Structure formats: structure tokens, C-alpha cells
Amino acid sequence: MEVENGPGWEIVIGLEIHVELLTRSKVFCSCATGFGGEPNTRVCPVCLGLPGSLPVLNAKALEYAVKTGLALNCEIASFSKFDRKNYFYPDLPKAYQISQYDLPLCRHGYLEIEAGGVRRRIGITRVHLEEETGKSLHAGTSIVDSPFTLLDYNRAGIPLVEIVTEPDIRSPEEARVFLEELKRVVEFAGVSDVKMEEGSLRCDANISVRPRGASRLGTKTEVKNMNSFRAVQRALEYEAARQIATLRAGGRVVQETRHWDDAAGVTRGMRSKEQAQDYRYFPEPDLVPIVLSPEQIEQWRRELPELPAARRERLAREYGLPAYDAAILTASKKLADFFEEAARAFPDPKMVSNWVMGELLRLLKAENKELDQVPLQPSDLVGLLSLVRDGVISGATAKEVFEEMFHTGDPAASIVDRRGLRQISDEGALREIVRRAMAANPDAVQSYRQGKEKALGALVGAVMKETRGKANPQLVNRLLLEALREAKP
Amino acid sequence: MEIHELTLTEVQDLLDRGELSGTDLVEGLYTRIDAVEDKVQAFLELDRERALAEAKEAGKAQIAREADPGPRAGVPVAVKDNVCTMGWKTTCASRILFNFRPPYDATVVARLRQQGHTVLGKTNMDEFAMGSSTEHSAFHPTRNPWDLTRVPGGSSGGSAAAVAAGEALFALGSDTGGSIRLPAAFCGVVGLKPTYGRVSRYGLVAYASSLDQIGPITRTVADCALALGWIAGHDPLDSTSLAAEVPDYRTFLRPEVRGLRIGLPKEYFGEGLDPEVRGAVEKAVQQLEEGGAAVLEVSLPHTEYALAAYYLIAPAEASSNLARYDGVRYGFRGEGSDIVELYSDTRRRGFGDEVKRRIMLGTYALSAGYYDAYYLNALRVRTLIRRDFEAAFQKVDVLACPTSPTVAFRLGERTDDPMQMYLSDIYTVPVNLAGLPALSVPCGLNHEGLPIGLQLIGPPLSEGRLLQVGYAYEERRGPFPRPQL
Ligand SMILES: [Zn+2]
């Protein structure tokens, strides 16, 4: 379908995001969290919902949920409570999810983003705490037509925050940018590691379109099953275009839930059997209400680490970096931490920034790895840059060394020594080699003197050949020029 | 001396003196069970060998700490089948859990075991504690030891009947709307429903979480004080359990009521109250008055709405609590070609009619469009009822009233008329809605020789005072007869 959301139409998007919190134990029992593991090994009577078991709130999960709200500029409720959301599904062992309904922990927040050069403030309606479900593994495509389904409850009971935005987002691109910034915020706040591929961040979207200038919102659809930020943007682009085309053709948008099919690049309406669910929310009688003192909330606010927007600003200011560099370096907390640790130990922050944004990101991308999956440490980069600065190795050699460091985590100096890459910067020795090179290449000397400056290259090449590339190139240049000048008849 | 004729207090004495062991108790009680269980059918699971093995194990642990001069333990306890017990099935008298063996002990059971006590067997009940006669057990009804053609009351009918019949010295029951007190009254034994949160609910299979509470059923008030001390206390696994210190309840066992103010709630002596029950309760109150207590009439004006509120709140919570029984992970599994059919068939065949009735009531009460009119209004009534009690306890120390408007009815008499059945709980339900403690003590027999229960209700955490009044009454009443079996 042709994307056609020209100036005549306005797109209105609201997002509903679920983020797994990074606590060591689950939200209502003491089972370990963590991705993977043998199925059904991190379970107990509570997270399996066995008869008679009762939930007990994990204080850390509460703290992380509140910190999420604080990081999103929310008001924190001094009194909130849990409710049961009732529905049947095999991965929901109690047939209800402990969630929050009318009194969520956090409300009325916002997150500022910059998309297409425009700064915008997206409202956060609410943030609440709830429990994760288990995982169903269908032998077929869905539970309806599978010959059998396997269930893994390791994930059941991992703490989850649900973040709901106001319908403030105006384009699919903005939705993607919002998610990227949100991911950074929760990561910087230290409450989640937000790995979308492991399902620790999931996003559903409500989207509608209306003729520009119209005051009433159009009929919305809910889009689900988007498994990457890119998928969110693509799905919403498709869905906006579909709705506009429908309306243009005189049709009506049907309020429904639609599944994004990433391979086909389309959204599809779900079987009409899946009617609006009545979850029969009611207060969870097994848990007492959450009462938070202003002192406790302030304490958590003070503990909140520096968030991405503040860090971007500070990196630019403190290290004299261009805004572009600061934005890239704060793409993740790990990257920003890496940069800062190196920049603090090296006098030229821009040089550090160039290497982090250049070689480091290039290799991470090429190998599809996360920063914490490689042995390279900031101190390794500092060691390497010091060798370059001191003229021990050339920039070209440094790239080779960096690649080895990236894979092995060995210090730059030992790689340089082991591979014999140390530059020859001894003037006396190089002067002798330069003399021999000129003697062996009289034609080149002749050409240079006749004004062919290019001939210098051949002489440099000869020196490099003899030193097996280890000669300090700046020094070789200078010595050659001096020698050529002196030897002038 | 027959073990089944002893009280728990006497048994504790013999244990302390080393004249009796836990295995003696298991043997003695199983001998009694062999003799009368055919008639009473109080138990769902009996296993002499397992009970003996548990007693032996507990005995060894005691010998290991012989130097410790503390009280000896080793009482085999009859446990209602909705309390999780490792090694023993926990079926809630439901087909849907017919084979369920929990991989953990309820906190009360764990506590009893830590103190050296053991499990005697699992007792019958109304399915998921929903009922007032134990006729709603999916397996078999239990009979009242005083008249085998009558019900023992419910839902803890098995526990009360077992104690009344001498098959157990102490049984655990659970009380959501009267399920300990009603069968205690019908069977002529003592039953205590503690303050909500006094005893951990961890491991009690939930019926209505905001109302459920585990409590002891024993033969005497002194036994009740002893047993309550074993099970009460804060539990970090139950967020609704209370942190308050547990007193030694036996220190309240003084036959002293001088200066005590007893309130008679007038709404509990109105229409529908059997004249013989009224007579027996009034006589009991008079005996306390003779002991120096002041008796005055009080009013709990919202009582008439209690039953309606209860039958919205309890089923609402039940509809959610019982949703997990879907045949997927444990228990009975029906058949079906897809998941929805599997759910339907499992629950259609796994649950009995009364359970299904309450699940439907509760689902309806919580549904969009009905929630405000039913569930929310019921919560408002609940608040009003709590305030009624608070106001009454400004004037009096305890309330005295009948436990039930009638004595035990005949098996089958009310099974076709749920409303009639629900009315058995009219005096017990308000107590659960308010989260208060209440004690039922036998206070006489009617002309047919059927027991009548006196209910004593107190403010939160007044278990000690209730036991004191109950004990003082018992002292004046004299020994209560035993059923002839
Ligand atoms: Zn667990």
C-alpha cells in the first residue's frame, strides 16, 4: 500500500508500553528473574498460582516502578492499590493478573523528544506496576490451531511497568523516536535493561487519523505484535495509510485490534470473535494498599541517576563536544559511561569521541554485539590513544590494534610490542635510512627536484618498505624534505 | 482412660509429663476413628501409617532436644481439606482438585509441625467452603454425631464432627461467613473465628480472601486457647496478617466476668430465631450476669443487609479465586478439542452446583455495568456494618447472641433451597464482614438433644477476652455432654 499521509491528514497516536523491571527477584515471590533458563525452573507456589499461595510485594519492584514514574516527570500517588484483571489464558496461572486499575502509582508525566528537528513534549497518562505472564510455546501458529502448547512460567511474576501515553504523538516516526528516548530513560534510570528482542520492552499503539483541522478524533485501531522500534514505525505508517485510504474511498475505520505482520508488512484485523474483554477489575484482597510518604518519594527522586537529556547537555558542555556527538554517545547508558570513563583519563575528549563513534560503534554494529558483550574497556582505549599521541604508533596501525583489543581485551601496548608495531622515531637511525633510500632511488630524487612533488611518495614508500611500515611517517616526511633540500645542487 | 475422652489440655499435660507420646495419640485416635468413622464420615483422607510416621519423626526431633525443658508436643491435628498439607491431599472436597497434593505446607501447618505437632487426617467440608451443611462435598456428606440423620453444619463440618465424635482433639477449620462457628454450634463443640489477619492465610485455599480466616475447633474453651496460641501470629508470607504480638491465651482462662459489659444485639433476637435457641442463649447470658457481668441491649442497625452484602462480596472474590482451576496445570482435566472447550468441560464437570452458582453470582456482580450497583454497594454496606460494631463496642466489651437461628437441620432438608441454607449464617456473616473475632460455645441441648451455640463477638484482637468470657461461662455451665455413638 502506498503511504499517503499528505498535508491534508493528521495522524494521532498513543502508545502503551510494557517494560520489565530489572529486579533480582520476582514482584510477588522470591524466585529469580532473568532471561532464558530451563523451562519452569524459576517457579514456586506463588508464581505458579498454586491453591493457597499468596503474593507479597517486592519492595525493590515498587521502588523501580516509582523511579520509572519519576524519570518520566510523573506525580507519584501517596496512596495506590493493586487490582485483579481477570481473564483466562494458560500462561496466566491464577487466571487473573495482579495489576493496577483506578489508582496507579504514577500519573500526569511527560517525556520530551526531538523528531525531525522539532522538540515535542509527549504526555504520560500513567505508569503502573503489574506482574508478567508466563510464556506459551505453540506447536502451531496459535493456541487455537495448535496440536499442543507448552508453557514456561519462568517469566511469570517478573515485575512489569505499564506506561501509557496521551494521544500526543503525531507521526509514526515520532512514535519510534519516543520509544528510543523512553528506552534510554528507563535504562539510564537503572530500572530496566530494555531488551526488546528478549521481550523486556513491548509496545502496542492506538492510532487514528482525521482531516487536518478537525476537532474530533477519528475512530482508532489498536495495533499489536510490533517487535522492534523499526516495526512500530513501519506498522504505524502502514496503518495510517490504510485508514486514510479507507476514509478517502468513503469507507469507515472499524474500531478493532490489528496484528502487525512484519514479514508481509501489513496489519490484519483479528478474528471478530475477540470481542472487547470485560476484565472485571476489583481490588486485590491479598495485598494491602501502597502508602508512600513524601520523604520516601523524595529519597527515590534524589537517588535517580542522570537521565539522557541532562547527560547529553552535560557531555556537550563539559567535554566541548558537538551536539551531534553528545546525542550519539548517549544512545545507551553503557556507551555514555564508556566514553566518559575514557574521556576523563585522556586530555583530548574529541579524539575519544571520534574513536567511540567511529571504530567502536562500527565494530559493534558489524559484529551485532552490545558493548557489555566485548572485553574492551575504556582504559584500553585510553592506552591506545596515548600511544598514538606519543607517536609510538601511527593512526593506521592504531586501527589494527583497536580491532584486536576489541576482540581480546589485551592492552594496546602489549599488542603493539607483541606484533612489533612500535614506530621508529629515532632521528639518527631514520636519517640513515632516508639517505640510503635517496641513494637507491635517484630517479625519484630527480623527479622531485624537477617539481614533481608526487615523487616524494615513492621515497616515503621506500623508507617504509625498509622499516616494514614502522617508521614514524611525520618524521620520515620531515627528514626526507630536509635531505632533499640540503642535497640540492 | 481412653484417649478420645481426654481434652487437648489434659493431653498436653500428659505429653509434658512424658506419660504419653505422639504415636500413642495417633493410635488412640485411629482406634476411635475405626469405631465411629463409618457413621460420622468426618474425614476425606485418613492414613494411619502416614500419621504414625509423622508422629515418630516428630518424636525423634523432640528427643533430640531433650535438654530443652519446654512443653512437649506431638498432637495429631485434623486439618480441614482446604488447608495445604505436604504429603496429604488437599482437595477442598472438590472434584476439580480430587488428586491435588500440594508441594508445600500452609503456614499454620508448618507452625504446628515446627512445634512438634503432626497431621492426623484431612476433614470433609462443603466444596471450597461454600455451604453451611457439608452436604456440598463432592465426595460424601458428613453426619452430625448427635443425630446421624442431621447435618454437622458447614463448611467445616468434618472438623467439627471429628472433634465432637472424639476422632480428634483439635481440628483446624476455616471461617468465611460462619464456617467454623456454625458447625461448632451444631456439633456441640467450641469454635473460634479469629480476627482477620490474626492467623496466616498462606496455604488456605482461598474462597473469599477478604473474609477467610483459619481457626481452631476443640472440645473446650481452654483447649481453644491452647490451640490458638499454636497457630496465631504474623506471617511474612501473608501481607494481610497482623503484626500484633500474640499473648499466651491461657492466661485469660479465669472464671471472672465481674464488671464485664455484655451487649445483646436486638437484631439477632428477632424473627426466625428458634425459641429454644433463644431460651438457651438467654439462659447463658443470665448465668454470666449472675457472675457479675452487666447486660444491656444494643443495636446493629445494618444487620439486615449483611447477608445480601456477603453474597455479593464473597462470590465476587470467589469467581476470581476459583478461576485458576482450568485443567491446565493440576487437578481434574476435562476434554475438549481446543482450549475453550477444555476450560468449559473441566469446570462444568469439576465444580459442583453450589460452587458454580456462586461463581456466576460473583462474575455477574463484577461485570461492567453491574459493578457499581452490586459490588460497590456491597462494600458500602460492609463499611456500615463495621461501623455498627464499632459503635456497639463503645458501649460494651463483648456481644452475645446465638451462633445460628436453629439447631442442626436434617440432611437434604435445605439442599434444594439455597436461600434457606444461606439463612443459617445470618448471625455469623456480619462478623466476617467486619473482620472481628467470635467464639461459639455450646450452651445447651434442645428437646431433641441437639446442641445450641452461644456466640461471643469482640472488637479486633480481643480473642483473649472472648476466651475469658467463654471460659467463665463454661465454668458456670458445667461439663457439656458427649454424643452417644
Ligand atoms: Zn515464584
Short mmCIF file of N, CA, C and O and ligand atoms in Angstrom, two decimals, chain A residues 26 29 31 43-44 47, ligand 1:
data_model
loop_
_atom_site.label_atom_id
_atom_site.label_comp_id
_atom_site.label_asym_id
_atom_site.label_seq_id
_atom_site.Cartn_x
_atom_site.Cartn_y
_atom_site.Cartn_z
N LYS A 26 11.28 -11.85 41.64
CA LYS A 26 10.00 -11.52 41.03
C LYS A 26 9.19 -10.57 41.91
O LYS A 26 9.55 -10.32 43.05
N CYS A 29 7.05 -12.87 44.67
CA CYS A 29 7.65 -14.03 45.33
C CYS A 29 9.15 -13.86 45.25
O CYS A 29 9.64 -12.87 44.71
N CYS A 31 11.37 -15.87 43.70
CA CYS A 31 12.02 -16.55 42.58
C CYS A 31 12.92 -15.57 41.82
O CYS A 31 12.60 -14.39 41.72
N VAL A 43 10.41 -21.13 39.49
CA VAL A 43 9.00 -21.03 39.86
C VAL A 43 8.81 -21.51 41.29
O VAL A 43 9.66 -22.21 41.83
N CYS A 44 7.68 -21.11 41.87
CA CYS A 44 7.34 -21.52 43.23
C CYS A 44 5.82 -21.52 43.32
O CYS A 44 5.15 -21.13 42.37
N CYS A 47 4.27 -17.93 42.16
CA CYS A 47 4.21 -17.52 40.76
C CYS A 47 3.56 -18.58 39.87
O CYS A 47 3.22 -18.30 38.73
ZN ZN C 1 7.96 -17.72 42.43
#
